[in-house]
Amino acid sequence: MKILLIDPPFYRFIKYYNRFFPLGLAYLAAVLRDKGHEVLVYDADANVEEADEMDFSVLENKYHEYIRDVNDLSHPIWNELRDVLNEVEPDLVGVSVFTTKIAAAFRIAEVVKSLNPDTPVVVGGPHPSVCPEESLRLSPFVDFAVRGEGEVSFPQLVEAIESGKPYENIKGVSFKAEGSIHHNEPAEFVRELDRIPYPARDLLINKSSYTSEDMGLVMTGRGCPFECTFCSSSGVWHRVVRFRSIENIIDELRQIQAGYGTVQFSFKDDTFTINRRMVLEFCRSIRDKKLKASWDCNARVNLIDEPLLMEMKASGCNGIKMGIESGSDRILREVMKKGITIAQIESAARIMWKVGIHWTGYFMMGLPTETKEEMLQTLELLRRIKPDFASLSVYEPFPGTQLYESGVTAGYVADALTLEDYYGKSPKYYYMKDPKNRIDTMSDEEFRQIEKAMKSSFHRYNSSPVRICKRARARSALYVREPAALLGDFKKFLAWLT
């Protein structure tokens, strides 16, 4: 069967840089190829054109452009989609759906059906995993939804479609039949991740749009055991954590280096340092096998220590990203259920500065019940802990999170959207019943003022020449091995600065 897997456009519409490649689709492509299918991955959000925006703290200021262009079916991106579909002539199309991109995903299904009404359209990813009923009900052009991991369920569904067999016994699949929507029982997680083939990077269309660093996106495990109320990870992974073997990971890194010359890798596990023993073993293996590479990862402030970080640094770690979130212990404990304290954050910051690994702190504002004083505490915490880079986002409620459910109960969050909502509203306000009443502790005008002030303060903080130079120094090994990366970073810096 000829299968086209598509990652919907979003950043391209608003001319933002988009890093990496669609890892989940590349995994599915590898599994399907092993089953004998002809597969291609079309990343419709790849940096095909020159992007000119990089400051993600003001990303939502351009959401109106996304909504405008996603509704313009004569837009060049939609014409490109038609060209790809006409050239590939797929027997089946799979679409990855994140909530922010759902309007574009539905448009893809519409374009597919306009060219060939008989082509089955399957959606998967985070949004269909937590909202399968909505994903099938809202769009008449979507036929199936795969919930959760797709490496087992999706090939089984493809086989059933190809052979004309029934779908009722395929776990993790939702489908339409006889005017109603059916949801099969959930699929089990893949326990032995080593059995899944490496992502099929070679099946990406427009491979030339990716840098060697983009190709270095890797996951060493899946799942997260924590229950942060703003994150949908627990809704997708159900707090089940599984790991690949060290040998399997190292072998993939070697293959990526051989195929794409990658020297800078990014491990995108929710929390790379969750298994301390495994991290230490990984670091020793990198040195023992003399793998010349730099890498960055995500961590938690309560899951790092000085000896661990020293080992990570010695094995090439040049960047760590951690969720700081708030400067208020009450928000961290009662609202976010983050499982960390301000004292732990400050301790982790001291360790990071001592070890000398470049680190990024992620912060958030606008959470339910958060006061102006607590938002300012977050700004004060930033100035105390001094991360090398600080990212600030405004809370948005998403299905599959505890805060979404409590927001629905409190009456601030919509429990159901229409197709017109997705096509007409800014993704920033998708689930807000009243965009001018997004927080219960202050007026909309007051919130907008403090939001503007906070973002301006974060931008000034990040614009410090000292911090900019430290980031460049952290990536100096990459620049030596791959001078083009320096030019790419300089262009991104200019886009962020302006």
Tab-separated table of C-alpha atoms in Angstrom:
chain	number	residue	atom	x	y	z
A	1	MET	CA	0.000	0.000	0.000
A	2	LYS	CA	1.243	3.509	-0.801
A	3	ILE	CA	1.029	5.659	2.337
A	4	LEU	CA	1.693	9.367	2.831
A	5	LEU	CA	2.179	10.617	6.399
A	6	ILE	CA	1.740	14.370	6.871
A	7	ASP	CA	2.726	16.836	9.585
A	8	PRO	CA	0.387	19.862	9.159
A	9	PRO	CA	1.713	23.367	8.447
A	10	PHE	CA	1.642	25.910	11.231
A	11	TYR	CA	4.940	27.750	11.657
A	12	ARG	CA	5.287	28.156	7.885
A	13	PHE	CA	2.086	30.159	7.775
A	14	ILE	CA	3.468	32.675	10.257
A	15	LYS	CA	7.079	32.500	9.010
A	16	TYR	CA	8.586	31.159	12.222
A	17	TYR	CA	11.618	28.913	12.363
A	18	ASN	CA	10.639	25.311	12.992
A	19	ARG	CA	13.265	22.904	14.288
A	20	PHE	CA	13.715	19.176	13.760
A	21	PHE	CA	11.486	16.733	11.888
A	22	PRO	CA	8.216	14.915	12.797
A	23	LEU	CA	9.721	12.153	14.927
A	24	GLY	CA	6.468	10.285	15.566
A	25	LEU	CA	5.641	10.041	11.864
A	26	ALA	CA	9.181	8.875	11.093
A	27	TYR	CA	8.747	6.050	13.617
A	28	LEU	CA	5.467	5.022	11.974
A	29	ALA	CA	7.063	5.198	8.534
A	30	ALA	CA	9.812	2.811	9.639
A	31	VAL	CA	7.308	0.287	11.005
A	32	LEU	CA	5.116	0.483	7.902
A	33	ARG	CA	8.104	0.040	5.592
A	34	ASP	CA	9.096	-3.080	7.507
A	35	LYS	CA	5.574	-4.373	6.822
A	36	GLY	CA	6.166	-4.006	3.092
A	37	HIS	CA	4.379	-0.709	2.438
A	38	GLU	CA	5.632	2.177	0.309
A	39	VAL	CA	5.832	5.172	2.633
A	40	LEU	CA	6.786	8.857	2.493
A	41	VAL	CA	6.716	11.503	5.241
A	42	TYR	CA	5.666	14.988	4.147
A	43	ASP	CA	6.571	17.609	6.718
A	44	ALA	CA	4.384	20.468	5.514
A	45	ASP	CA	5.825	22.616	8.315
A	46	ALA	CA	9.489	22.239	7.325
A	47	ASN	CA	11.626	25.334	6.759
A	48	VAL	CA	11.308	25.220	2.973
A	49	GLU	CA	11.174	29.001	2.718
A	50	GLU	CA	13.360	31.434	4.659
A	51	ALA	CA	11.727	32.093	8.044
A	52	ASP	CA	12.034	35.508	9.652
A	53	GLU	CA	10.675	35.073	13.200
A	54	MET	CA	12.222	33.365	16.246
A	55	ASP	CA	10.904	34.988	19.445
A	56	PHE	CA	8.382	32.430	20.623
A	57	SER	CA	7.274	34.571	23.554
A	58	VAL	CA	5.268	36.672	21.078
A	59	LEU	CA	4.275	33.797	18.813
A	60	GLU	CA	0.571	34.298	19.477
A	61	ASN	CA	0.776	37.819	18.041
A	62	LYS	CA	0.850	36.200	14.599
A	63	TYR	CA	-1.832	33.565	15.182
A	64	HIS	CA	-4.257	35.679	13.158
A	65	GLU	CA	-2.067	35.066	10.113
A	66	TYR	CA	-2.318	31.329	10.680
A	67	ILE	CA	-6.117	31.506	10.860
A	68	ARG	CA	-6.255	33.703	7.749
A	69	ASP	CA	-4.037	31.434	5.673
A	70	VAL	CA	-5.422	28.123	6.886
A	71	ASN	CA	-8.788	29.255	5.519
A	72	ASP	CA	-7.350	30.356	2.183
A	73	LEU	CA	-7.376	27.172	0.131
A	74	SER	CA	-5.579	28.996	-2.686
A	75	HIS	CA	-2.588	29.646	-0.432
A	76	PRO	CA	0.748	28.379	-1.868
A	77	ILE	CA	1.125	25.881	0.964
A	78	TRP	CA	-2.193	24.244	0.098
A	79	ASN	CA	-1.207	24.239	-3.571
A	80	GLU	CA	2.027	22.527	-2.557
A	81	LEU	CA	-0.014	19.915	-0.680
A	82	ARG	CA	-2.080	19.240	-3.794
A	83	ASP	CA	1.108	18.864	-5.845
A	84	VAL	CA	2.521	16.345	-3.366
A	85	LEU	CA	-0.723	14.369	-3.296
A	86	ASN	CA	-0.956	14.326	-7.080
A	87	GLU	CA	2.651	13.192	-7.390
A	88	VAL	CA	2.536	10.502	-4.685
A	89	GLU	CA	-1.035	9.317	-5.344
A	90	PRO	CA	-1.333	7.709	-1.900
A	91	ASP	CA	-3.725	4.868	-1.117
A	92	LEU	CA	-3.968	6.169	2.440
A	93	VAL	CA	-3.060	9.407	4.231
A	94	GLY	CA	-2.091	9.696	7.895
A	95	VAL	CA	-2.049	13.083	9.647
A	96	SER	CA	-0.371	13.952	12.939
A	97	VAL	CA	-2.545	16.280	15.025
A	98	PHE	CA	-1.463	18.587	17.824
A	99	THR	CA	-4.229	20.792	19.221
A	100	THR	CA	-2.611	24.002	17.989
A	101	LYS	CA	-2.439	22.585	14.461
A	102	ILE	CA	-5.886	20.999	14.361
A	103	ALA	CA	-7.378	23.494	11.879
A	104	ALA	CA	-4.588	22.752	9.401
A	105	ALA	CA	-5.015	19.014	9.988
A	106	PHE	CA	-8.712	19.210	9.148
A	107	ARG	CA	-7.883	21.237	6.014
A	108	ILE	CA	-5.456	18.533	4.913
A	109	ALA	CA	-8.198	15.922	5.223
A	110	GLU	CA	-10.485	18.158	3.154
A	111	VAL	CA	-7.899	18.611	0.397
A	112	VAL	CA	-7.191	14.870	0.310
A	113	LYS	CA	-10.873	14.065	-0.155
A	114	SER	CA	-11.291	16.786	-2.779
A	115	LEU	CA	-8.700	15.045	-4.940
A	116	ASN	CA	-9.815	11.487	-4.222
A	117	PRO	CA	-12.899	10.909	-2.031
A	118	ASP	CA	-11.973	7.222	-1.656
A	119	THR	CA	-8.608	7.849	0.024
A	120	PRO	CA	-8.863	6.909	3.727
A	121	VAL	CA	-7.689	9.641	6.129
A	122	VAL	CA	-6.321	8.571	9.513
A	123	VAL	CA	-5.474	11.043	12.278
A	124	GLY	CA	-3.252	10.372	15.260
A	125	GLY	CA	-1.105	12.156	17.795
A	126	PRO	CA	-1.861	14.005	21.050
A	127	HIS	CA	-5.217	15.568	20.145
A	128	PRO	CA	-6.958	12.469	18.716
A	129	SER	CA	-5.525	10.462	21.611
A	130	VAL	CA	-7.425	12.539	24.179
A	131	CYS	CA	-10.298	13.714	21.931
A	132	PRO	CA	-11.022	10.890	19.464
A	133	GLU	CA	-14.773	11.512	19.401
A	134	GLU	CA	-14.341	15.172	18.499
A	135	SER	CA	-11.633	14.434	15.920
A	136	LEU	CA	-14.005	12.172	14.000
A	137	ARG	CA	-17.257	14.034	14.629
A	138	LEU	CA	-16.172	17.524	13.566
A	139	SER	CA	-14.595	16.688	10.234
A	140	PRO	CA	-16.553	14.729	7.624
A	141	PHE	CA	-13.234	14.116	5.872
A	142	VAL	CA	-11.567	12.124	8.682
A	143	ASP	CA	-12.273	8.385	8.679
A	144	PHE	CA	-10.166	6.911	11.489
A	145	ALA	CA	-8.318	7.965	14.638
A	146	VAL	CA	-5.421	6.083	16.212
A	147	ARG	CA	-5.176	6.721	19.949
A	148	GLY	CA	-1.875	6.620	21.826
A	149	GLU	CA	1.149	4.863	20.367
A	150	GLY	CA	0.607	3.880	16.760
A	151	GLU	CA	3.447	1.467	16.020
A	152	VAL	CA	1.171	-1.548	16.552
A	153	SER	CA	-2.351	-0.219	15.960
A	154	PHE	CA	-1.689	1.764	12.792
A	155	PRO	CA	-0.116	-1.097	10.752
A	156	GLN	CA	-2.983	-3.345	11.862
A	157	LEU	CA	-5.490	-0.732	10.678
A	158	VAL	CA	-3.660	-0.362	7.348
A	159	GLU	CA	-3.769	-4.133	6.848
A	160	ALA	CA	-7.497	-4.217	7.635
A	161	ILE	CA	-8.232	-1.374	5.192
A	162	GLU	CA	-6.138	-3.025	2.487
A	163	SER	CA	-7.712	-6.468	2.911
A	164	GLY	CA	-11.262	-5.338	3.686
A	165	LYS	CA	-11.247	-6.894	7.139
A	166	PRO	CA	-13.319	-5.465	10.027
A	167	TYR	CA	-11.830	-2.838	12.356
A	168	GLU	CA	-13.658	-3.736	15.562
A	169	ASN	CA	-10.861	-5.804	17.074
A	170	ILE	CA	-7.987	-3.408	16.441
A	171	LYS	CA	-7.044	-1.922	19.807
A	172	GLY	CA	-6.486	1.809	20.016
A	173	VAL	CA	-8.564	2.625	16.925
A	174	SER	CA	-11.686	4.775	16.612
A	175	PHE	CA	-13.695	4.820	13.396
A	176	LYS	CA	-16.933	5.789	11.703
A	177	ALA	CA	-19.462	3.157	10.632
A	178	GLU	CA	-23.141	3.279	9.783
A	179	GLY	CA	-23.561	6.875	10.873
A	180	SER	CA	-21.947	6.486	14.298
A	181	ILE	CA	-18.495	6.615	15.871
A	182	HIS	CA	-16.977	3.529	17.453
A	183	HIS	CA	-14.089	3.403	19.916
A	184	ASN	CA	-12.228	0.124	20.296
A	185	GLU	CA	-10.568	-0.747	23.586
A	186	PRO	CA	-7.226	0.975	24.292
A	187	ALA	CA	-4.017	-0.497	22.954
A	188	GLU	CA	-1.262	-1.631	25.286
A	189	PHE	CA	1.995	0.313	25.281
A	190	VAL	CA	5.003	-1.168	23.529
A	191	ARG	CA	7.013	-2.544	26.437
A	192	GLU	CA	10.263	-3.303	24.607
A	193	LEU	CA	11.141	-0.102	22.789
A	194	ASP	CA	14.211	-1.719	21.227
A	195	ARG	CA	11.848	-3.727	19.035
A	196	ILE	CA	10.715	-0.548	17.254
A	197	PRO	CA	12.913	0.323	14.245
A	198	TYR	CA	14.752	3.630	14.231
A	199	PRO	CA	12.840	6.603	12.773
A	200	ALA	CA	12.935	6.551	8.965
A	201	ARG	CA	14.625	9.890	8.399
A	202	ASP	CA	15.425	8.777	4.856
A	203	LEU	CA	11.708	8.753	3.983
A	204	LEU	CA	11.283	12.484	4.631
A	205	ILE	CA	10.308	14.619	1.654
A	206	ASN	CA	12.473	17.746	1.247
A	207	LYS	CA	15.355	16.355	3.297
A	208	SER	CA	17.461	19.296	2.132
A	209	SER	CA	15.381	21.636	4.326
A	210	TYR	CA	16.805	20.014	7.472
A	211	THR	CA	20.170	20.681	9.055
A	212	SER	CA	22.322	17.892	10.453
A	213	GLU	CA	21.238	19.107	13.894
A	214	ASP	CA	17.574	18.767	12.938
A	215	MET	CA	18.241	15.132	12.110
A	216	GLY	CA	19.732	14.644	15.593
A	217	LEU	CA	16.346	14.562	17.322
A	218	VAL	CA	16.221	11.398	19.477
A	219	MET	CA	14.065	9.912	22.223
A	220	THR	CA	15.718	7.487	24.640
A	221	GLY	CA	12.470	6.638	26.402
A	222	ARG	CA	8.754	7.343	26.491
A	223	GLY	CA	6.416	8.568	29.177
A	224	CYS	CA	6.486	10.698	32.307
A	225	PRO	CA	5.573	9.595	35.868
A	226	PHE	CA	4.654	13.067	37.086
A	227	GLU	CA	1.198	14.671	37.160
A	228	CYS	CA	1.689	18.330	36.280
A	229	THR	CA	-1.818	19.697	35.894
A	230	PHE	CA	-1.017	21.849	32.832
A	231	CYS	CA	0.571	19.044	30.794
A	232	SER	CA	-1.198	16.402	28.695
A	233	SER	CA	1.661	13.906	28.922
A	234	SER	CA	-0.062	11.901	31.644
A	235	GLY	CA	-3.223	11.821	29.524
A	236	VAL	CA	-1.295	10.306	26.614
A	237	TRP	CA	1.249	8.115	28.419
A	238	HIS	CA	-0.781	7.433	31.614
A	239	ARG	CA	2.377	8.021	33.679
A	240	VAL	CA	3.978	4.837	32.312
A	241	VAL	CA	7.717	5.192	31.632
A	242	ARG	CA	9.764	2.900	29.400
A	243	PHE	CA	13.380	3.082	28.264
A	244	ARG	CA	15.453	1.913	25.335
A	245	SER	CA	18.695	0.046	25.986
A	246	ILE	CA	21.949	2.007	25.955
A	247	GLU	CA	23.219	-0.123	23.076
A	248	ASN	CA	20.134	0.669	21.020
A	249	ILE	CA	20.515	4.410	21.619
A	250	ILE	CA	24.224	4.512	20.835
A	251	ASP	CA	23.671	2.538	17.650
A	252	GLU	CA	21.070	5.050	16.461
A	253	LEU	CA	23.425	7.953	17.186
A	254	ARG	CA	26.125	6.274	15.125
A	255	GLN	CA	23.711	5.710	12.250
A	256	ILE	CA	22.600	9.357	12.320
A	257	GLN	CA	26.204	10.533	12.297
A	258	ALA	CA	27.048	8.240	9.395
A	259	GLY	CA	24.006	9.299	7.379
A	260	TYR	CA	23.761	13.022	8.121
A	261	GLY	CA	27.030	14.080	9.735
A	262	THR	CA	25.237	15.078	12.933
A	263	VAL	CA	27.420	16.245	15.825
A	264	GLN	CA	24.732	17.992	17.913
A	265	PHE	CA	21.903	15.807	19.235
A	266	SER	CA	18.750	16.711	21.170
A	267	PHE	CA	17.169	14.166	23.500
A	268	LYS	CA	13.498	15.045	23.750
A	269	ASP	CA	12.393	12.700	26.515
A	270	ASP	CA	10.050	14.495	28.910
A	271	THR	CA	12.707	14.083	31.619
A	272	PHE	CA	16.028	12.669	30.463
A	273	THR	CA	17.448	12.440	34.006
A	274	ILE	CA	14.575	10.442	35.477
A	275	ASN	CA	16.721	7.283	35.610
A	276	ARG	CA	20.027	8.385	37.131
A	277	ARG	CA	21.721	4.998	36.762
A	278	MET	CA	20.824	4.851	33.087
A	279	VAL	CA	22.112	8.384	32.441
A	280	LEU	CA	25.455	7.531	34.046
A	281	GLU	CA	25.690	4.352	31.995
A	282	PHE	CA	24.862	6.306	28.836
A	283	CYS	CA	27.560	8.891	29.574
A	284	ARG	CA	30.197	6.216	30.183
A	285	SER	CA	29.187	4.445	26.980
A	286	ILE	CA	29.595	7.614	24.917
A	287	ARG	CA	33.128	8.043	26.231
A	288	ASP	CA	34.050	4.369	25.994
A	289	LYS	CA	32.921	4.192	22.378
A	290	LYS	CA	34.625	7.521	21.614
A	291	LEU	CA	31.466	8.995	20.107
A	292	LYS	CA	32.333	12.580	19.182
A	293	ALA	CA	29.076	14.421	19.792
A	294	SER	CA	27.462	17.182	21.784
A	295	TRP	CA	23.928	16.906	23.112
A	296	ASP	CA	21.200	18.626	25.081
A	297	CYS	CA	18.248	17.299	27.063
A	298	ASN	CA	15.307	18.070	29.364
A	299	ALA	CA	15.589	17.615	33.123
A	300	ARG	CA	13.875	18.478	36.407
A	301	VAL	CA	15.371	20.594	39.168
A	302	ASN	CA	14.857	17.783	41.681
A	303	LEU	CA	16.482	15.172	39.435
A	304	ILE	CA	19.949	16.640	38.975
A	305	ASP	CA	23.013	16.730	41.210
A	306	GLU	CA	26.607	17.858	40.805
A	307	PRO	CA	28.244	14.442	40.212
A	308	LEU	CA	25.590	13.555	37.625
A	309	LEU	CA	26.003	16.844	35.783
A	310	MET	CA	29.770	16.521	35.780
A	311	GLU	CA	29.438	13.122	34.089
A	312	MET	CA	26.976	14.536	31.582
A	313	LYS	CA	29.247	17.460	30.775
A	314	ALA	CA	32.261	15.164	30.331
A	315	SER	CA	30.304	13.107	27.790
A	316	GLY	CA	29.297	16.074	25.652
A	317	CYS	CA	26.198	17.599	27.290
A	318	ASN	CA	26.155	21.287	26.395
A	319	GLY	CA	22.571	22.217	27.201
A	320	ILE	CA	19.867	21.407	29.747
A	321	LYS	CA	16.288	22.685	29.758
A	322	MET	CA	14.206	22.654	32.948
A	323	GLY	CA	10.680	23.687	33.831
A	324	ILE	CA	10.852	26.343	36.535
A	325	GLU	CA	7.280	27.503	35.865
A	326	SER	CA	6.537	29.841	38.802
A	327	GLY	CA	8.120	31.875	41.564
A	328	SER	CA	5.271	30.985	43.901
A	329	ASP	CA	5.418	27.857	46.040
A	330	ARG	CA	1.612	27.941	46.222
A	331	ILE	CA	1.238	27.871	42.443
A	332	LEU	CA	3.814	25.078	42.108
A	333	ARG	CA	2.204	23.002	44.859
A	334	GLU	CA	-1.536	23.628	44.668
A	335	VAL	CA	-2.210	24.722	41.098
A	336	MET	CA	0.444	23.004	38.974
A	337	LYS	CA	1.205	20.009	41.224
A	338	LYS	CA	4.707	20.272	39.842
A	339	GLY	CA	6.322	18.374	42.680
A	340	ILE	CA	9.137	20.888	43.152
A	341	THR	CA	9.779	23.827	45.482
A	342	ILE	CA	11.429	27.223	45.167
A	343	ALA	CA	14.227	25.945	47.421
A	344	GLN	CA	14.890	23.054	45.008
A	345	ILE	CA	14.878	25.436	42.051
A	346	GLU	CA	17.424	27.714	43.701
A	347	SER	CA	19.604	24.741	44.665
A	348	ALA	CA	19.514	23.390	41.094
A	349	ALA	CA	20.457	26.818	39.722
A	350	ARG	CA	23.510	26.975	41.985
A	351	ILE	CA	24.596	23.522	40.794
A	352	MET	CA	24.103	24.457	37.147
A	353	TRP	CA	26.227	27.562	37.534
A	354	LYS	CA	28.944	25.625	39.345
A	355	VAL	CA	29.131	22.864	36.729
A	356	GLY	CA	28.931	25.318	33.843
A	357	ILE	CA	26.456	23.689	31.467
A	358	HIS	CA	24.337	26.149	29.474
A	359	TRP	CA	20.787	25.915	30.796
A	360	THR	CA	17.339	27.182	29.922
A	361	GLY	CA	14.527	27.817	32.371
A	362	TYR	CA	10.906	27.552	31.232
A	363	PHE	CA	8.475	29.863	33.020
A	364	MET	CA	4.708	30.263	32.852
A	365	MET	CA	2.173	32.913	33.834
A	366	GLY	CA	-1.589	33.361	33.725
A	367	LEU	CA	-2.513	30.221	35.650
A	368	PRO	CA	-5.893	29.938	37.395
A	369	THR	CA	-5.977	31.815	40.741
A	370	GLU	CA	-2.524	33.335	40.106
A	371	THR	CA	-2.299	36.860	41.467
A	372	LYS	CA	-0.299	39.805	40.188
A	373	GLU	CA	1.993	39.448	43.195
A	374	GLU	CA	2.697	35.808	42.318
A	375	MET	CA	3.460	36.716	38.706
A	376	LEU	CA	5.963	39.275	39.927
A	377	GLN	CA	7.460	36.614	42.196
A	378	THR	CA	8.211	34.645	39.027
A	379	LEU	CA	10.087	37.630	37.626
A	380	GLU	CA	11.979	38.000	40.896
A	381	LEU	CA	12.899	34.311	40.825
A	382	LEU	CA	14.260	34.698	37.285
A	383	ARG	CA	16.608	37.408	38.498
A	384	ARG	CA	17.769	35.286	41.437
A	385	ILE	CA	18.484	32.023	39.640
A	386	LYS	CA	19.850	33.603	36.439
A	387	PRO	CA	19.406	30.870	33.806
A	388	ASP	CA	21.410	31.329	30.619
A	389	PHE	CA	18.143	31.645	28.697
A	390	ALA	CA	14.616	32.121	29.997
A	391	SER	CA	11.418	31.263	28.119
A	392	LEU	CA	8.074	32.685	29.231
A	393	SER	CA	4.721	31.346	28.069
A	394	VAL	CA	1.137	32.207	28.955
A	395	TYR	CA	-0.949	29.314	30.232
A	396	GLU	CA	-3.410	27.843	27.745
A	397	PRO	CA	-5.866	25.082	28.732
A	398	PHE	CA	-5.630	21.940	26.603
A	399	PRO	CA	-7.779	18.789	26.682
A	400	GLY	CA	-6.241	15.892	28.544
A	401	THR	CA	-4.939	18.071	31.385
A	402	GLN	CA	-6.222	18.395	34.931
A	403	LEU	CA	-6.400	22.177	34.684
A	404	TYR	CA	-8.569	21.876	31.600
A	405	GLU	CA	-11.054	19.721	33.494
A	406	SER	CA	-11.102	22.036	36.500
A	407	GLY	CA	-11.515	25.009	34.159
A	408	VAL	CA	-14.573	23.402	32.575
A	409	THR	CA	-16.036	22.818	36.049
A	410	ALA	CA	-15.326	26.412	37.054
A	411	GLY	CA	-16.968	27.727	33.892
A	412	TYR	CA	-13.917	29.437	32.366
A	413	VAL	CA	-13.102	26.738	29.832
A	414	ALA	CA	-15.272	25.397	27.000
A	415	ASP	CA	-15.865	21.646	27.107
A	416	ALA	CA	-16.646	21.407	23.388
A	417	LEU	CA	-15.672	23.291	20.247
A	418	THR	CA	-17.149	23.431	16.779
A	419	LEU	CA	-15.339	23.220	13.470
A	420	GLU	CA	-16.021	26.933	13.063
A	421	ASP	CA	-14.250	27.567	16.387
A	422	TYR	CA	-11.100	25.843	15.191
A	423	TYR	CA	-11.192	27.638	11.853
A	424	GLY	CA	-12.067	31.041	13.280
A	425	LYS	CA	-10.494	31.466	16.721
A	426	SER	CA	-6.884	32.092	17.627
A	427	PRO	CA	-5.330	28.895	19.046
A	428	LYS	CA	-4.408	30.986	22.083
A	429	TYR	CA	-8.103	31.228	22.946
A	430	TYR	CA	-9.437	27.932	21.603
A	431	TYR	CA	-10.856	26.763	24.901
A	432	MET	CA	-11.398	30.085	26.654
A	433	LYS	CA	-15.120	30.764	26.926
A	434	ASP	CA	-14.387	34.473	27.153
A	435	PRO	CA	-10.928	35.648	26.014
A	436	LYS	CA	-11.448	38.805	28.044
A	437	ASN	CA	-12.025	36.800	31.197
A	438	ARG	CA	-9.121	34.357	31.060
A	439	ILE	CA	-8.022	34.678	34.689
A	440	ASP	CA	-10.113	35.060	37.804
A	441	THR	CA	-7.873	37.374	39.836
A	442	MET	CA	-7.728	40.509	37.688
A	443	SER	CA	-9.338	42.333	34.795
A	444	ASP	CA	-8.354	41.572	31.216
A	445	GLU	CA	-6.749	44.992	30.871
A	446	GLU	CA	-4.630	44.469	33.977
A	447	PHE	CA	-3.575	41.010	32.826
A	448	ARG	CA	-2.556	42.286	29.394
A	449	GLN	CA	-0.476	45.019	30.997
A	450	ILE	CA	1.423	42.640	33.253
A	451	GLU	CA	1.801	40.114	30.420
A	452	LYS	CA	3.373	42.793	28.244
A	453	ALA	CA	5.660	43.926	31.062
A	454	MET	CA	6.742	40.367	31.908
A	455	LYS	CA	7.514	39.487	28.300
A	456	SER	CA	9.449	42.701	27.848
A	457	SER	CA	11.486	41.942	30.985
A	458	PHE	CA	12.258	38.415	29.787
A	459	HIS	CA	13.301	39.713	26.361
A	460	ARG	CA	15.662	42.256	27.904
A	461	TYR	CA	17.066	39.570	30.176
A	462	ASN	CA	17.806	37.274	27.229
A	463	SER	CA	19.330	40.113	25.217
A	464	SER	CA	22.286	40.418	27.570
A	465	PRO	CA	25.539	40.164	25.550
A	466	VAL	CA	27.000	37.944	28.278
A	467	ARG	CA	24.189	35.398	27.906
A	468	ILE	CA	24.324	35.499	24.121
A	469	CYS	CA	28.063	34.856	24.186
A	470	LYS	CA	27.656	32.004	26.652
A	471	ARG	CA	25.199	30.251	24.344
A	472	ALA	CA	27.606	30.643	21.444
A	473	ARG	CA	30.444	29.299	23.587
A	474	ALA	CA	28.328	26.287	24.600
A	475	ARG	CA	27.899	25.429	20.917
A	476	SER	CA	31.489	26.202	19.888
A	477	ALA	CA	32.368	22.526	19.343
A	478	LEU	CA	29.471	22.324	16.875
A	479	TYR	CA	30.661	25.444	15.061
A	480	VAL	CA	34.171	24.025	14.687
A	481	ARG	CA	32.898	20.771	13.192
A	482	GLU	CA	30.105	22.387	11.188
A	483	PRO	CA	30.704	26.085	10.354
A	484	ALA	CA	27.331	26.341	8.601
A	485	ALA	CA	25.658	25.943	12.013
A	486	LEU	CA	27.217	29.238	13.124
A	487	LEU	CA	25.660	31.070	10.175
A	488	GLY	CA	22.319	29.406	10.856
A	489	ASP	CA	22.408	30.410	14.518
A	490	PHE	CA	23.348	33.969	13.571
A	491	LYS	CA	20.325	34.234	11.261
A	492	LYS	CA	18.059	32.873	14.016
A	493	PHE	CA	19.555	35.342	16.483
A	494	LEU	CA	18.808	38.253	14.163
A	495	ALA	CA	15.234	36.986	13.710
A	496	TRP	CA	14.804	36.720	17.479
A	497	LEU	CA	16.381	40.114	18.131
A	498	THR	CA	14.103	41.932	15.690
